[in-house]
PDB file of C-alpha atoms in Angstrom:
ATOM      1  CA  MET A 123     -88.514  50.784  -9.373  1.00 86.00           C
ATOM      2  CA  LYS A 124     -87.256  48.255 -11.884  1.00 95.00           C
ATOM      3  CA  THR A 125     -84.793  45.381 -11.843  1.00 97.00           C
ATOM      4  CA  LEU A 126     -81.553  45.670 -13.809  1.00 98.00           C
ATOM      5  CA  VAL A 127     -79.730  42.687 -15.279  1.00 98.00           C
ATOM      6  CA  VAL A 128     -76.139  43.357 -16.356  1.00 98.00           C
ATOM      7  CA  LEU A 129     -74.634  40.647 -18.552  1.00 98.00           C
ATOM      8  CA  ASP A 130     -71.136  39.962 -19.774  1.00 97.00           C
ATOM      9  CA  PHE A 131     -71.042  38.401 -23.262  1.00 98.00           C
ATOM     10  CA  ASP A 132     -68.187  35.935 -23.849  1.00 97.00           C
ATOM     11  CA  TYR A 133     -68.492  32.792 -21.720  1.00 98.00           C
ATOM     12  CA  THR A 134     -71.662  34.275 -20.233  1.00 98.00           C
ATOM     13  CA  ILE A 135     -74.288  34.821 -22.923  1.00 98.00           C
ATOM     14  CA  VAL A 136     -72.309  32.721 -25.385  1.00 98.00           C
ATOM     15  CA  ASP A 137     -70.354  29.653 -24.322  1.00 98.00           C
ATOM     16  CA  ASP A 138     -67.082  30.633 -25.947  1.00 98.00           C
ATOM     17  CA  ASN A 139     -64.926  33.668 -26.726  1.00 96.00           C
ATOM     18  CA  SER A 140     -66.293  35.507 -29.757  1.00 96.00           C
ATOM     19  CA  ASP A 141     -62.881  37.094 -30.395  1.00 93.00           C
ATOM     20  CA  THR A 142     -61.231  33.694 -30.780  1.00 94.00           C
ATOM     21  CA  TRP A 143     -64.242  32.084 -32.463  1.00 97.00           C
ATOM     22  CA  VAL A 144     -63.700  34.388 -35.473  1.00 96.00           C
ATOM     23  CA  ILE A 145     -60.472  32.528 -36.292  1.00 96.00           C
ATOM     24  CA  ARG A 146     -62.686  29.716 -37.602  1.00 97.00           C
ATOM     25  CA  CYS A 147     -63.321  31.794 -40.722  1.00 96.00           C
ATOM     26  CA  LEU A 148     -59.711  31.233 -41.817  1.00 96.00           C
ATOM     27  CA  PRO A 149     -58.986  28.266 -44.130  1.00 92.00           C
ATOM     28  CA  ASP A 150     -56.716  26.525 -41.591  1.00 92.00           C
ATOM     29  CA  GLN A 151     -58.528  28.034 -38.562  1.00 94.00           C
ATOM     30  CA  SER A 152     -55.265  29.285 -37.058  1.00 93.00           C
ATOM     31  CA  LEU A 153     -53.119  32.416 -36.780  1.00 95.00           C
ATOM     32  CA  PRO A 154     -49.370  32.777 -37.376  1.00 93.00           C
ATOM     33  CA  ASP A 155     -47.319  32.377 -34.193  1.00 93.00           C
ATOM     34  CA  SER A 156     -45.905  35.867 -34.648  1.00 94.00           C
ATOM     35  CA  LEU A 157     -49.417  37.307 -34.429  1.00 94.00           C
ATOM     36  CA  THR A 158     -50.541  35.095 -31.556  1.00 92.00           C
ATOM     37  CA  ASN A 159     -47.431  35.963 -29.560  1.00 92.00           C
ATOM     38  CA  SER A 160     -47.976  39.703 -30.060  1.00 93.00           C
ATOM     39  CA  CYS A 161     -50.791  39.848 -27.497  1.00 88.00           C
ATOM     40  CA  GLN A 162     -49.816  41.767 -24.348  1.00 83.00           C
ATOM     41  CA  LYS A 163     -51.605  41.847 -20.998  1.00 79.00           C
ATOM     42  CA  GLY A 164     -54.284  44.538 -20.878  1.00 68.00           C
ATOM     43  CA  GLN A 165     -53.937  45.144 -24.633  1.00 81.00           C
ATOM     44  CA  TRP A 166     -56.376  42.546 -25.982  1.00 83.00           C
ATOM     45  CA  ASN A 167     -58.360  45.112 -27.958  1.00 81.00           C
ATOM     46  CA  ALA A 168     -55.287  46.238 -29.905  1.00 85.00           C
ATOM     47  CA  TYR A 169     -54.414  42.593 -30.529  1.00 90.00           C
ATOM     48  CA  MET A 170     -57.877  41.937 -31.967  1.00 89.00           C
ATOM     49  CA  GLY A 171     -57.382  44.854 -34.327  1.00 90.00           C
ATOM     50  CA  ARG A 172     -54.310  43.069 -35.699  1.00 93.00           C
ATOM     51  CA  VAL A 173     -56.220  39.783 -35.927  1.00 95.00           C
ATOM     52  CA  MET A 174     -58.990  41.384 -37.978  1.00 94.00           C
ATOM     53  CA  THR A 175     -56.419  43.044 -40.259  1.00 95.00           C
ATOM     54  CA  TYR A 176     -54.848  39.623 -40.846  1.00 96.00           C
ATOM     55  CA  ILE A 177     -58.272  38.157 -41.643  1.00 96.00           C
ATOM     56  CA  GLY A 178     -58.861  40.994 -44.105  1.00 95.00           C
ATOM     57  CA  ASP A 179     -55.466  40.308 -45.710  1.00 95.00           C
ATOM     58  CA  GLN A 180     -56.615  36.732 -46.367  1.00 95.00           C
ATOM     59  CA  ALA A 181     -59.508  38.124 -48.446  1.00 94.00           C
ATOM     60  CA  ILE A 182     -62.149  36.822 -46.018  1.00 94.00           C
ATOM     61  CA  SER A 183     -65.317  38.816 -46.723  1.00 95.00           C
ATOM     62  CA  PRO A 184     -67.498  40.418 -44.028  1.00 95.00           C
ATOM     63  CA  ALA A 185     -70.294  38.025 -45.050  1.00 96.00           C
ATOM     64  CA  SER A 186     -68.019  35.035 -44.462  1.00 96.00           C
ATOM     65  CA  VAL A 187     -66.992  36.382 -41.061  1.00 96.00           C
ATOM     66  CA  ARG A 188     -70.629  36.895 -40.143  1.00 97.00           C
ATOM     67  CA  SER A 189     -71.676  33.397 -41.166  1.00 97.00           C
ATOM     68  CA  VAL A 190     -69.015  31.951 -38.856  1.00 97.00           C
ATOM     69  CA  MET A 191     -69.851  34.250 -35.942  1.00 97.00           C
ATOM     70  CA  GLU A 192     -73.522  33.278 -36.102  1.00 98.00           C
ATOM     71  CA  THR A 193     -72.581  29.654 -35.318  1.00 98.00           C
ATOM     72  CA  ILE A 194     -71.135  30.395 -31.865  1.00 98.00           C
ATOM     73  CA  PRO A 195     -73.057  28.408 -29.227  1.00 98.00           C
ATOM     74  CA  PHE A 196     -75.099  30.085 -26.523  1.00 98.00           C
ATOM     75  CA  THR A 197     -74.515  29.044 -22.927  1.00 98.00           C
ATOM     76  CA  ASP A 198     -77.059  26.472 -21.771  1.00 98.00           C
ATOM     77  CA  GLY A 199     -80.288  28.173 -20.698  1.00 98.00           C
ATOM     78  CA  MET A 200     -79.195  31.674 -21.676  1.00 98.00           C
ATOM     79  CA  THR A 201     -81.618  31.941 -24.605  1.00 97.00           C
ATOM     80  CA  GLU A 202     -84.507  31.131 -22.238  1.00 98.00           C
ATOM     81  CA  LEU A 203     -83.261  33.771 -19.802  1.00 98.00           C
ATOM     82  CA  LEU A 204     -83.154  36.415 -22.529  1.00 98.00           C
ATOM     83  CA  MET A 205     -86.596  35.436 -23.794  1.00 97.00           C
ATOM     84  CA  PHE A 206     -87.995  35.839 -20.267  1.00 98.00           C
ATOM     85  CA  ILE A 207     -86.410  39.275 -19.999  1.00 98.00           C
ATOM     86  CA  SER A 208     -87.848  40.293 -23.382  1.00 97.00           C
ATOM     87  CA  GLU A 209     -91.326  39.336 -22.153  1.00 96.00           C
ATOM     88  CA  HIS A 210     -90.981  41.465 -18.990  1.00 96.00           C
ATOM     89  CA  LYS A 211     -89.504  44.708 -20.299  1.00 95.00           C
ATOM     90  CA  SER A 212     -91.921  46.793 -18.233  1.00 94.00           C
ATOM     91  CA  THR A 213     -90.162  45.653 -15.043  1.00 95.00           C
ATOM     92  CA  ILE A 214     -86.711  44.457 -16.199  1.00 97.00           C
ATOM     93  CA  ASP A 215     -83.968  46.402 -17.929  1.00 98.00           C
ATOM     94  CA  CYS A 216     -81.038  44.482 -19.364  1.00 98.00           C
ATOM     95  CA  ILE A 217     -77.665  45.749 -20.586  1.00 98.00           C
ATOM     96  CA  VAL A 218     -74.538  44.046 -21.889  1.00 98.00           C
ATOM     97  CA  ILE A 219     -71.054  45.246 -20.892  1.00 97.00           C
ATOM     98  CA  SER A 220     -68.408  43.381 -22.841  1.00 95.00           C
ATOM     99  CA  ASP A 221     -64.831  43.604 -24.063  1.00 91.00           C
ATOM    100  CA  ALA A 222     -65.898  42.099 -27.404  1.00 91.00           C
ATOM    101  CA  ASN A 223     -67.134  44.485 -30.129  1.00 94.00           C
ATOM    102  CA  THR A 224     -70.355  45.955 -31.476  1.00 96.00           C
ATOM    103  CA  ILE A 225     -70.399  43.993 -34.742  1.00 96.00           C
ATOM    104  CA  PHE A 226     -69.882  40.522 -33.270  1.00 97.00           C
ATOM    105  CA  ILE A 227     -72.413  41.044 -30.486  1.00 97.00           C
ATOM    106  CA  ASP A 228     -75.041  42.503 -32.814  1.00 97.00           C
ATOM    107  CA  TRP A 229     -74.667  39.691 -35.348  1.00 98.00           C
ATOM    108  CA  ILE A 230     -74.889  36.966 -32.704  1.00 98.00           C
ATOM    109  CA  LEU A 231     -77.869  38.408 -30.818  1.00 98.00           C
ATOM    110  CA  GLN A 232     -79.738  39.138 -34.056  1.00 97.00           C
ATOM    111  CA  ALA A 233     -79.170  35.624 -35.410  1.00 97.00           C
ATOM    112  CA  ALA A 234     -80.552  34.092 -32.217  1.00 97.00           C
ATOM    113  CA  GLY A 235     -83.541  36.457 -32.147  1.00 96.00           C
ATOM    114  CA  VAL A 236     -82.831  37.601 -28.596  1.00 97.00           C
ATOM    115  CA  HIS A 237     -81.642  41.161 -29.292  1.00 96.00           C
ATOM    116  CA  VAL A 238     -85.002  42.547 -28.139  1.00 97.00           C
ATOM    117  CA  ALA A 239     -84.111  41.597 -24.555  1.00 98.00           C
ATOM    118  CA  ILE A 240     -81.129  43.963 -24.522  1.00 98.00           C
ATOM    119  CA  ASP A 241     -81.700  47.668 -23.937  1.00 98.00           C
ATOM    120  CA  GLN A 242     -78.108  48.759 -24.519  1.00 97.00           C
ATOM    121  CA  VAL A 243     -74.761  47.195 -25.391  1.00 97.00           C
ATOM    122  CA  PHE A 244     -71.567  48.767 -24.058  1.00 97.00           C
ATOM    123  CA  THR A 245     -68.557  47.392 -25.870  1.00 95.00           C
ATOM    124  CA  ASN A 246     -65.763  48.321 -28.250  1.00 92.00           C
ATOM    125  CA  PRO A 247     -66.985  50.099 -31.411  1.00 93.00           C
ATOM    126  CA  ALA A 248     -66.238  48.236 -34.629  1.00 94.00           C
ATOM    127  CA  ARG A 249     -66.798  48.936 -38.312  1.00 93.00           C
ATOM    128  CA  PHE A 250     -65.782  47.667 -41.728  1.00 93.00           C
ATOM    129  CA  ASP A 251     -63.692  50.066 -43.789  1.00 93.00           C
ATOM    130  CA  GLU A 252     -63.885  50.548 -47.546  1.00 91.00           C
ATOM    131  CA  ARG A 253     -61.628  47.511 -48.070  1.00 93.00           C
ATOM    132  CA  GLY A 254     -63.907  45.239 -46.049  1.00 91.00           C
ATOM    133  CA  TYR A 255     -61.466  45.109 -43.128  1.00 92.00           C
ATOM    134  CA  MET A 256     -62.957  45.276 -39.647  1.00 93.00           C
ATOM    135  CA  GLU A 257     -61.542  47.955 -37.360  1.00 92.00           C
ATOM    136  CA  VAL A 258     -61.965  47.793 -33.561  1.00 88.00           C
ATOM    137  CA  GLN A 259     -61.637  50.872 -31.350  1.00 85.00           C
ATOM    138  CA  HIS A 260     -61.418  51.413 -27.589  1.00 77.00           C
ATOM    139  CA  HIS A 261     -64.754  51.782 -25.816  1.00 75.00           C
ATOM    140  CA  HIS A 262     -63.513  54.712 -23.722  1.00 72.00           C
ATOM    141  CA  LEU A 263     -60.624  56.218 -21.793  1.00 70.00           C
ATOM    142  CA  HIS A 264     -60.379  55.645 -18.041  1.00 73.00           C
ATOM    143  CA  ASP A 265     -57.921  55.803 -15.170  1.00 82.00           C
ATOM    144  CA  CYS A 266     -58.728  52.487 -13.457  1.00 85.00           C
ATOM    145  CA  THR A 267     -55.554  50.493 -12.842  1.00 80.00           C
ATOM    146  CA  ARG A 268     -57.415  47.192 -12.427  1.00 81.00           C
ATOM    147  CA  CYS A 269     -58.967  47.108 -15.896  1.00 77.00           C
ATOM    148  CA  PRO A 270     -57.812  46.789 -19.524  1.00 77.00           C
ATOM    149  CA  VAL A 271     -56.854  50.157 -21.047  1.00 81.00           C
ATOM    150  CA  ASN A 272     -59.881  50.194 -23.348  1.00 80.00           C
ATOM    151  CA  LEU A 273     -62.680  49.338 -20.906  1.00 90.00           C
ATOM    152  CA  CYS A 274     -63.521  49.692 -17.221  1.00 95.00           C
ATOM    153  CA  LYS A 275     -66.861  47.986 -16.646  1.00 95.00           C
ATOM    154  CA  ARG A 276     -67.357  49.740 -13.324  1.00 94.00           C
ATOM    155  CA  LYS A 277     -67.108  53.153 -14.976  1.00 96.00           C
ATOM    156  CA  VAL A 278     -69.584  52.053 -17.655  1.00 96.00           C
ATOM    157  CA  LEU A 279     -72.063  50.824 -15.054  1.00 97.00           C
ATOM    158  CA  GLU A 280     -71.722  53.922 -12.861  1.00 96.00           C
ATOM    159  CA  VAL A 281     -72.304  56.258 -15.826  1.00 96.00           C
ATOM    160  CA  TYR A 282     -75.309  54.201 -16.968  1.00 97.00           C
ATOM    161  CA  LEU A 283     -76.895  54.266 -13.492  1.00 97.00           C
ATOM    162  CA  SER A 284     -76.308  58.023 -13.213  1.00 97.00           C
ATOM    163  CA  GLU A 285     -77.914  58.681 -16.592  1.00 97.00           C
ATOM    164  CA  GLN A 286     -80.868  56.446 -15.730  1.00 97.00           C
ATOM    165  CA  ALA A 287     -81.334  58.300 -12.441  1.00 96.00           C
ATOM    166  CA  GLU A 288     -81.462  61.578 -14.355  1.00 97.00           C
ATOM    167  CA  ARG A 289     -84.332  60.067 -16.365  1.00 95.00           C
ATOM    168  CA  GLY A 290     -86.096  59.158 -13.134  1.00 95.00           C
ATOM    169  CA  ILE A 291     -85.310  55.446 -13.346  1.00 95.00           C
ATOM    170  CA  GLU A 292     -84.072  53.785 -10.166  1.00 95.00           C
ATOM    171  CA  TYR A 293     -83.357  50.092  -9.663  1.00 97.00           C
ATOM    172  CA  ARG A 294     -84.529  48.294  -6.554  1.00 96.00           C
ATOM    173  CA  GLN A 295     -82.201  45.406  -7.369  1.00 97.00           C
ATOM    174  CA  MET A 296     -79.371  44.702  -9.788  1.00 98.00           C
ATOM    175  CA  PHE A 297     -77.999  41.371 -10.978  1.00 98.00           C
ATOM    176  CA  TYR A 298     -74.452  41.396 -12.325  1.00 98.00           C
ATOM    177  CA  VAL A 299     -73.689  38.219 -14.305  1.00 98.00           C
ATOM    178  CA  GLY A 300     -70.197  37.468 -15.584  1.00 98.00           C
ATOM    179  CA  ASP A 301     -67.224  35.154 -15.621  1.00 97.00           C
ATOM    180  CA  GLY A 302     -63.953  36.979 -16.185  1.00 95.00           C
ATOM    181  CA  GLY A 303     -61.353  39.006 -14.347  1.00 92.00           C
ATOM    182  CA  ASN A 304     -62.636  42.257 -15.836  1.00 92.00           C
ATOM    183  CA  ASP A 305     -66.019  41.560 -14.219  1.00 96.00           C
ATOM    184  CA  LEU A 306     -64.611  42.044 -10.721  1.00 95.00           C
ATOM    185  CA  CYS A 307     -64.258  45.835 -10.800  1.00 94.00           C
ATOM    186  CA  PRO A 308     -67.971  46.614 -11.351  1.00 95.00           C
ATOM    187  CA  THR A 309     -69.008  44.413  -8.428  1.00 95.00           C
ATOM    188  CA  PHE A 310     -67.619  47.054  -6.051  1.00 92.00           C
ATOM    189  CA  CYS A 311     -70.367  49.511  -6.974  1.00 93.00           C
ATOM    190  CA  LEU A 312     -73.148  47.029  -6.184  1.00 95.00           C
ATOM    191  CA  ARG A 313     -75.283  47.466  -3.055  1.00 95.00           C
ATOM    192  CA  ARG A 314     -76.392  45.052  -0.342  1.00 94.00           C
ATOM    193  CA  SER A 315     -79.684  44.537  -2.159  1.00 96.00           C
ATOM    194  CA  ASP A 316     -77.880  43.485  -5.339  1.00 97.00           C
ATOM    195  CA  VAL A 317     -76.578  40.113  -6.513  1.00 97.00           C
ATOM    196  CA  VAL A 318     -73.310  39.314  -8.262  1.00 97.00           C
ATOM    197  CA  MET A 319     -73.475  36.031 -10.152  1.00 98.00           C
ATOM    198  CA  PRO A 320     -70.087  34.582 -11.157  1.00 98.00           C
ATOM    199  CA  ARG A 321     -69.997  31.580 -13.461  1.00 98.00           C
ATOM    200  CA  LYS A 322     -68.947  28.532 -11.478  1.00 98.00           C
ATOM    201  CA  GLY A 323     -65.338  27.497 -12.032  1.00 97.00           C
ATOM    202  CA  PHE A 324     -64.375  30.654 -13.915  1.00 97.00           C
ATOM    203  CA  THR A 325     -62.041  33.510 -12.995  1.00 96.00           C
ATOM    204  CA  LEU A 326     -64.601  35.850 -11.434  1.00 96.00           C
ATOM    205  CA  GLU A 327     -65.708  33.226  -8.913  1.00 96.00           C
ATOM    206  CA  LYS A 328     -62.085  32.564  -7.922  1.00 95.00           C
ATOM    207  CA  LEU A 329     -61.376  36.281  -7.518  1.00 93.00           C
ATOM    208  CA  LEU A 330     -64.458  36.750  -5.340  1.00 93.00           C
ATOM    209  CA  VAL A 331     -63.393  33.855  -3.115  1.00 90.00           C
ATOM    210  CA  LYS A 332     -59.914  35.369  -2.808  1.00 87.00           C
ATOM    211  CA  LEU A 333     -61.459  38.746  -2.054  1.00 81.00           C
ATOM    212  CA  GLU A 334     -63.469  37.203   0.759  1.00 71.00           C
ATOM    213  CA  ASP A 335     -60.342  35.564   2.176  1.00 65.00           C
ATOM    214  CA  ASP A 336     -58.179  38.686   1.929  1.00 62.00           C
ATOM    215  CA  ASP A 337     -60.930  41.049   3.111  1.00 54.00           C
ATOM    216  CA  VAL A 338     -59.049  43.962   1.499  1.00 51.00           C
ATOM    217  CA  MET A 339     -62.026  45.482  -0.259  1.00 60.00           C
ATOM    218  CA  SER A 340     -65.546  44.994   0.951  1.00 73.00           C
ATOM    219  CA  LEU A 341     -68.106  43.482  -1.386  1.00 87.00           C
ATOM    220  CA  LYS A 342     -71.619  44.448  -0.361  1.00 90.00           C
ATOM    221  CA  ALA A 343     -73.627  42.407  -2.855  1.00 93.00           C
ATOM    222  CA  LYS A 344     -74.782  38.843  -2.306  1.00 94.00           C
ATOM    223  CA  VAL A 345     -72.818  36.237  -4.314  1.00 95.00           C
ATOM    224  CA  VAL A 346     -74.687  33.453  -6.126  1.00 96.00           C
ATOM    225  CA  THR A 347     -72.764  31.167  -8.502  1.00 97.00           C
ATOM    226  CA  TRP A 348     -74.266  29.748 -11.689  1.00 98.00           C
ATOM    227  CA  SER A 349     -73.495  27.108 -14.295  1.00 98.00           C
ATOM    228  CA  ARG A 350     -76.608  27.394 -16.479  1.00 97.00           C
ATOM    229  CA  GLY A 351     -78.884  30.223 -17.516  1.00 97.00           C
ATOM    230  CA  SER A 352     -81.759  28.461 -15.741  1.00 97.00           C
ATOM    231  CA  GLU A 353     -80.097  29.231 -12.392  1.00 98.00           C
ATOM    232  CA  ILE A 354     -79.920  32.926 -13.252  1.00 98.00           C
ATOM    233  CA  LEU A 355     -83.538  32.797 -14.396  1.00 98.00           C
ATOM    234  CA  HIS A 356     -84.564  31.210 -11.088  1.00 97.00           C
ATOM    235  CA  GLU A 357     -82.983  34.070  -9.119  1.00 96.00           C
ATOM    236  CA  LEU A 358     -84.505  36.677 -11.421  1.00 97.00           C
ATOM    237  CA  LYS A 359     -88.013  35.184 -11.216  1.00 96.00           C
ATOM    238  CA  ALA A 360     -87.813  35.140  -7.422  1.00 94.00           C
ATOM    239  CA  SER A 361     -86.797  38.783  -7.465  1.00 90.00           C
ATOM    240  CA  VAL A 362     -89.616  40.006  -9.705  1.00 88.00           C
ATOM    241  CA  GLY A 363     -92.212  37.705  -8.139  1.00 83.00           C
ATOM    242  CA  VAL A 364     -92.980  35.471 -11.119  1.00 78.00           C
TER     243      VAL A 364
END
């Protein structure tokens, strides 16, 4: 019986949005208004595909993109949290579920030396084509009306837990740590023994408060807010008895 830590990436592990941070690789660090205004609700992934095509059109090399992405700041205390997890892999599993992309997340975790803490990353597949342009694809297809068309985090988590159970791995407690609106859906599959940890002042916390007020859908998990990684680490240490 292990403990599972589920982490969002943008504004959770890192203290910014990796998809907007990449714009810093452009000479004037900005996008044309026509491109910025093309983003539609629930279609962020498709928008990022257009952004990366524009960056490729400006002859920005993959190496230049990577050097910029590796400068994104980590949220205060998050590196220490990931180091603790990496030192306790016999009792703690850790996965990332994010609407970013495989390349950005891999680069950033590798540069910080904390990739060993993460067992699996579930995000949008990305690759560089023969021109050096980065292409971003949908993570999966789903029928959830609450989530972006390319990713339902609840479906990802449910499939992961089912596959782990088939391997004989059960979790006595899960911690779900996030900040955004797309982090609400997976909280509904958490149990009473689990903990959902919304970042203080961000969208997920506000949605959970509204959920409590409306009492439309029942949330079983305990809610603990956080501002720094040290607060998550405190809860995790108490859970595993360290």
